[in-house]
Each structure stands twice: as C-alpha cells, then as structure tokens.
Short mmCIF file of C-alpha atoms in Angstrom, two decimals:
data_model
loop_
_atom_site.label_atom_id
_atom_site.label_comp_id
_atom_site.label_asym_id
_atom_site.label_seq_id
_atom_site.Cartn_x
_atom_site.Cartn_y
_atom_site.Cartn_z
CA GLY A 756 -20.39 51.61 0.26
CA ASP A 757 -22.33 48.60 1.21
CA SER A 758 -20.80 46.34 4.15
CA VAL A 759 -22.03 43.39 6.63
CA THR A 760 -21.03 43.41 10.42
CA GLN A 761 -21.33 40.45 11.99
CA MET A 762 -20.49 40.22 15.98
CA GLU A 763 -17.05 38.41 16.17
CA GLY A 764 -16.55 34.47 17.36
CA PRO A 765 -16.23 31.92 17.93
CA VAL A 766 -19.99 31.24 19.42
CA THR A 767 -19.62 28.08 21.85
CA LEU A 768 -23.00 26.54 23.16
CA SER A 769 -24.09 23.51 24.18
CA GLU A 770 -26.66 20.90 22.62
CA GLU A 771 -30.18 22.66 22.51
CA ALA A 772 -29.23 25.71 23.70
CA PHE A 773 -29.84 28.86 21.82
CA LEU A 774 -28.64 30.49 19.26
CA THR A 775 -28.30 33.95 18.34
CA ILE A 776 -25.74 35.28 16.13
CA ASN A 777 -26.00 39.34 15.19
CA CYS A 778 -26.31 41.12 12.04
CA THR A 779 -25.94 44.59 10.56
CA TYR A 780 -25.17 46.42 7.43
CA THR A 781 -25.38 49.44 6.23
CA ALA A 782 -26.53 49.64 1.99
CA THR A 783 -28.46 52.22 -0.27
CA GLY A 784 -31.99 50.90 -1.50
CA TYR A 785 -33.23 48.32 -0.57
CA PRO A 786 -31.09 44.83 -0.36
CA SER A 787 -31.79 40.79 -0.22
CA LEU A 788 -30.05 39.39 2.88
CA PHE A 789 -28.43 35.53 3.32
CA TRP A 790 -27.21 33.84 5.97
CA TYR A 791 -25.23 30.97 4.03
CA VAL A 792 -22.66 28.31 6.33
CA GLN A 793 -19.44 27.37 5.82
CA TYR A 794 -19.06 23.35 6.82
CA PRO A 795 -15.75 22.38 7.21
CA GLY A 796 -13.33 21.74 5.01
CA GLU A 797 -16.90 22.68 1.88
CA GLY A 798 -17.36 26.08 0.74
CA LEU A 799 -20.57 27.63 1.41
CA GLN A 800 -24.27 27.08 1.24
CA LEU A 801 -27.48 29.31 1.06
CA LEU A 802 -28.50 28.67 4.80
CA LEU A 803 -31.96 31.55 4.02
CA LYS A 804 -32.30 34.24 2.68
CA ALA A 805 -35.13 37.62 2.36
CA THR A 806 -35.54 39.57 -0.16
CA LYS A 807 -37.98 43.02 1.42
CA ALA A 808 -39.09 44.46 4.80
CA ASP A 809 -40.53 42.52 6.93
CA ASP A 810 -39.64 38.91 5.46
CA LYS A 811 -38.26 36.25 7.62
CA GLY A 812 -36.52 33.38 5.47
CA SER A 813 -36.23 29.29 7.81
CA ASN A 814 -34.35 27.03 7.05
CA LYS A 815 -32.79 24.00 8.74
CA GLY A 816 -35.06 25.21 12.31
CA PHE A 817 -32.77 28.55 11.97
CA GLU A 818 -35.03 32.12 11.08
CA ALA A 819 -33.94 35.74 10.53
CA THR A 820 -36.12 38.63 9.93
CA TYR A 821 -35.22 41.73 7.64
CA ARG A 822 -35.57 43.94 9.76
CA LYS A 823 -35.34 48.14 7.86
CA GLU A 824 -35.76 50.17 10.98
CA THR A 825 -32.84 48.50 12.72
CA THR A 826 -30.95 47.13 9.86
CA SER A 827 -30.80 44.07 11.24
CA PHE A 828 -30.58 39.99 10.06
CA HIS A 829 -30.56 38.09 12.98
CA LEU A 830 -29.81 34.94 12.75
CA GLU A 831 -31.52 32.44 15.79
CA LYS A 832 -31.94 28.85 15.94
CA GLY A 833 -33.70 27.88 19.29
CA SER A 834 -32.09 24.05 20.13
CA VAL A 835 -29.30 23.93 18.22
CA GLN A 836 -26.75 20.40 18.45
CA VAL A 837 -23.19 19.71 17.26
CA SER A 838 -23.85 19.78 13.36
CA ASP A 839 -24.47 22.70 13.14
CA SER A 840 -21.47 23.52 14.32
CA ALA A 841 -19.54 25.74 11.18
CA VAL A 842 -18.42 28.94 10.39
CA TYR A 843 -21.91 31.34 9.39
CA PHE A 844 -22.13 33.83 7.00
CA CYS A 845 -24.56 37.55 6.29
CA ALA A 846 -24.37 38.34 2.96
CA LEU A 847 -26.91 41.13 1.56
CA SER A 848 -26.86 40.99 -2.53
CA GLY A 849 -27.94 45.36 -3.87
CA VAL A 850 -30.74 46.04 -5.60
CA GLN A 851 -29.56 45.46 -9.67
CA ALA A 852 -28.86 42.89 -11.61
CA GLY A 853 -25.25 41.47 -10.87
CA THR A 854 -24.27 43.46 -8.65
CA ALA A 855 -22.16 41.11 -6.13
CA LEU A 856 -22.83 39.21 -2.31
CA ILE A 857 -21.18 41.33 -0.19
CA PHE A 858 -20.19 39.47 2.67
CA GLY A 859 -19.20 40.11 6.69
CA LYS A 860 -16.38 38.33 8.16
CA GLY A 861 -17.99 34.89 9.29
CA THR A 862 -19.06 33.67 12.55
CA THR A 863 -17.66 30.73 13.87
CA LEU A 864 -20.01 28.63 15.62
CA SER A 865 -18.97 25.96 18.09
CA VAL A 866 -21.35 23.43 19.23
CA SER A 867 -20.39 20.70 22.42
CA SER A 868 -22.95 17.49 23.14
CA ASP B 1308 -22.25 19.32 -3.91
CA SER B 1309 -23.09 22.59 -5.16
CA GLY B 1310 -21.26 21.06 -8.82
CA VAL B 1311 -18.97 23.76 -9.44
CA THR B 1312 -15.49 22.68 -8.96
CA GLN B 1313 -12.14 24.19 -8.60
CA THR B 1314 -8.59 22.77 -8.99
CA PRO B 1315 -5.99 22.26 -7.80
CA LYS B 1316 -7.14 22.30 -4.04
CA HIS B 1317 -3.90 23.03 -2.77
CA LEU B 1318 -1.03 24.86 -4.28
CA ILE B 1319 2.09 25.71 -2.55
CA THR B 1320 4.97 28.34 -4.51
CA ALA B 1321 6.86 30.74 -3.73
CA THR B 1322 6.64 33.96 -4.34
CA GLY B 1323 7.89 36.22 -7.64
CA GLN B 1324 5.31 32.97 -8.90
CA ARG B 1325 2.63 32.74 -11.34
CA VAL B 1326 -0.71 30.64 -10.77
CA THR B 1327 -3.29 29.42 -12.08
CA LEU B 1328 -7.11 28.58 -11.02
CA ARG B 1329 -9.69 26.43 -12.46
CA CYS B 1330 -13.29 26.60 -11.67
CA SER B 1331 -16.14 24.65 -13.69
CA PRO B 1332 -19.68 25.89 -12.61
CA ARG B 1333 -22.83 23.95 -12.54
CA SER B 1334 -24.25 22.46 -15.44
CA GLY B 1335 -26.18 25.54 -16.89
CA ASP B 1336 -24.73 27.88 -14.97
CA LEU B 1337 -24.10 31.49 -17.37
CA SER B 1338 -22.65 33.48 -14.17
CA VAL B 1339 -19.43 32.90 -11.92
CA TYR B 1340 -17.48 34.22 -9.06
CA TRP B 1341 -14.22 34.95 -7.68
CA TYR B 1342 -13.72 35.60 -3.71
CA GLN B 1343 -10.60 35.27 -1.48
CA GLN B 1344 -10.78 34.83 1.93
CA SER B 1345 -8.46 35.16 4.58
CA LEU B 1346 -8.41 35.87 8.08
CA ASP B 1347 -7.81 39.22 8.95
CA GLN B 1348 -10.23 40.25 5.88
CA GLY B 1349 -12.91 37.98 5.64
CA LEU B 1350 -14.42 37.08 2.35
CA GLN B 1351 -14.04 39.19 -0.02
CA PHE B 1352 -15.15 40.07 -3.39
CA LEU B 1353 -12.47 39.96 -6.90
CA ILE B 1354 -14.19 39.25 -9.82
CA GLN B 1355 -17.91 37.31 -11.72
CA TYR B 1356 -18.42 37.22 -15.43
CA TYR B 1357 -20.89 36.31 -17.34
CA ASN B 1358 -21.41 33.98 -20.59
CA GLY B 1359 -17.80 35.21 -21.09
CA GLU B 1360 -18.35 38.82 -20.10
CA GLU B 1361 -17.32 41.10 -17.53
CA ARG B 1362 -19.76 41.91 -15.37
CA ALA B 1363 -18.88 43.19 -11.93
CA LYS B 1364 -15.07 44.05 -10.31
CA GLY B 1365 -14.92 44.22 -6.68
CA ASN B 1366 -11.11 43.97 -5.29
CA ILE B 1367 -9.31 42.99 -7.93
CA LEU B 1368 -5.25 43.03 -7.68
CA GLU B 1369 -4.11 44.62 -11.20
CA ARG B 1370 -1.44 41.54 -10.90
CA PHE B 1371 -5.39 39.36 -10.39
CA SER B 1372 -6.82 39.23 -13.84
CA ALA B 1373 -9.63 36.55 -14.65
CA GLN B 1374 -11.48 35.35 -17.79
CA GLN B 1375 -14.42 33.00 -18.71
CA PHE B 1376 -14.16 31.05 -21.72
CA PRO B 1377 -16.95 29.51 -24.71
CA ASP B 1378 -17.36 26.37 -22.09
CA LEU B 1379 -18.75 28.67 -19.43
CA HIS B 1380 -15.66 27.92 -17.12
CA SER B 1381 -13.18 30.28 -15.61
CA GLU B 1382 -9.23 30.92 -14.79
CA LEU B 1383 -8.58 33.51 -12.28
CA ASN B 1384 -4.60 34.10 -13.03
CA LEU B 1385 -2.60 34.72 -9.79
CA SER B 1386 0.88 37.07 -11.13
CA SER B 1387 3.99 38.33 -8.80
CA LEU B 1388 1.55 36.94 -6.28
CA GLU B 1389 3.74 37.90 -2.68
CA LEU B 1390 3.41 36.19 0.73
CA GLY B 1391 -0.11 37.90 1.36
CA ASP B 1392 -1.71 36.71 -1.04
CA SER B 1393 -1.77 33.18 0.90
CA ALA B 1394 -4.81 32.20 1.32
CA LEU B 1395 -8.07 30.36 -0.12
CA TYR B 1396 -9.60 31.26 -3.29
CA PHE B 1397 -13.24 30.20 -3.93
CA CYS B 1398 -15.46 29.80 -7.04
CA ALA B 1399 -19.18 30.20 -7.49
CA SER B 1400 -21.89 29.92 -9.88
CA SER B 1401 -25.53 31.06 -10.67
CA PRO B 1402 -27.74 30.79 -13.40
CA GLN B 1403 -27.98 33.79 -13.98
CA THR B 1404 -26.47 37.56 -14.12
CA GLY B 1405 -26.37 37.30 -10.11
CA LEU B 1406 -30.21 38.98 -9.72
CA ALA B 1407 -30.50 40.86 -5.86
CA ASN B 1408 -32.25 36.87 -4.95
CA GLU B 1409 -30.99 34.45 -7.12
CA LYS B 1410 -28.80 32.02 -5.25
CA LEU B 1411 -24.67 31.12 -5.30
CA PHE B 1412 -23.66 27.98 -5.07
CA PHE B 1413 -20.19 28.01 -4.11
CA GLY B 1414 -16.69 25.62 -4.79
CA SER B 1415 -14.62 24.23 -2.03
CA GLY B 1416 -11.93 26.68 -2.43
CA THR B 1417 -8.21 26.83 -3.85
CA GLN B 1418 -6.19 27.13 -0.71
CA LEU B 1419 -2.83 28.71 -1.83
CA SER B 1420 0.42 29.02 -0.07
CA VAL B 1421 2.85 31.49 -0.86
CA LEU B 1422 6.09 31.65 0.77
#
C-alpha cells in the first residue's frame, strides 16, 4: 500500500543553519504531497503542498519539490530559526476523493540559538 | 487556532473501560477524520466521515467505533481499553470529501492514558 518514509530524528541545528529533512514515498498513481508541522502542544498545521510532478511548494521560507523520478519530497530551509523547532510530517494523499492522508512518522527539529 | 475543537484534552482511565472522544469540526466543514498518534506507530489514520456517512476506513480496531451527527460533530468510542491504546487522538476536518489537494485542519488532540 501507499507509504511515506522520513529521515529519523531528532535533527539538532544551530540558528541560521541549513535544513534538509528527507522524505520518500511509495504510491500508486500520482499522489499529492504535503508537509505538516506540529508545534509543542498543538495539532498539525499544513506547511506546504505540491499536487503534481516538478511542483514546488513553499511557505515561511520552507520549500519542497515534488520529484517523481526519485519519489521524493524533501523539505529545505536556508536559515532556520529557534521558532522552527517542531515536529515535521511528510504526507501523501491518493488521487481519489475521500482518500485519507498517509503520514510519515515525523522528524523532530530542535534549533538552538 | 484551527477552529477544530476536541474534548476532553486529557483522559485517564483503566484497562477494560470505555471512553468517548468528541470533536467539533470547523464551521462549514463536512468531513471529519480521526487519527491516532503514538511513539511507535506514528500518525495512523483511523476513519473518515463525510456529512454523516462513513467515507474511508483505516487501521481502526473493532473495539473502536465512530459516528458523525447531523450537526457534524463526531465522536470516537473506544471500548475494552488496553494499555496499548494509550495515545494522542487527533480529529481533523476539511471542507469537502478530502480531495487530493484539500487541506486538513487539526484539533489539539485528546491525550488518552490507559492505566
């Protein structure tokens, strides 16, 4: 079945460092891809998404490009801040209406000043 | 604030008991989803309702059931609880049926502890 694999954390960075969180997927057809973020004590929030191959999603300085050839959707940010400390989830949604989001296990990011 | 309300925030109970988790979706959202988050399994999809009807089913145990009421709020019922059911249960909502690029709005979750 469809699945998402994320790099294991935690990822610990200093402020202004470059961030990459790897995400690969297995799916039938051409799913939509998402990154959600979970701040401490809160529910998940959509960070960015891409709905077709070569699309780039971006938000708040974060970017991810839908790569069909490598079945990947890696999350990047050029300069992280302490406020980016959170858990990041990669997810995919099937092409049919009513298909639920399938999430990776999440990657914890900790940024220190 | 996502607009999705979950109650209670915390629930402590004993093995063998039954509990009910409640979710009020964002105003106007027709779809409600339930997810279970645990350290070992990550975020697992349980079930989705759309406008009162079951729409999709994931890894939901037979001891668990859910429903969506005419006012669109949803309840997740967990019975014959086991230690392994301890987890954070999230509700999410979306405007329509969860189309491929539709955004989900998550509540803050209910932390269930089974002792």
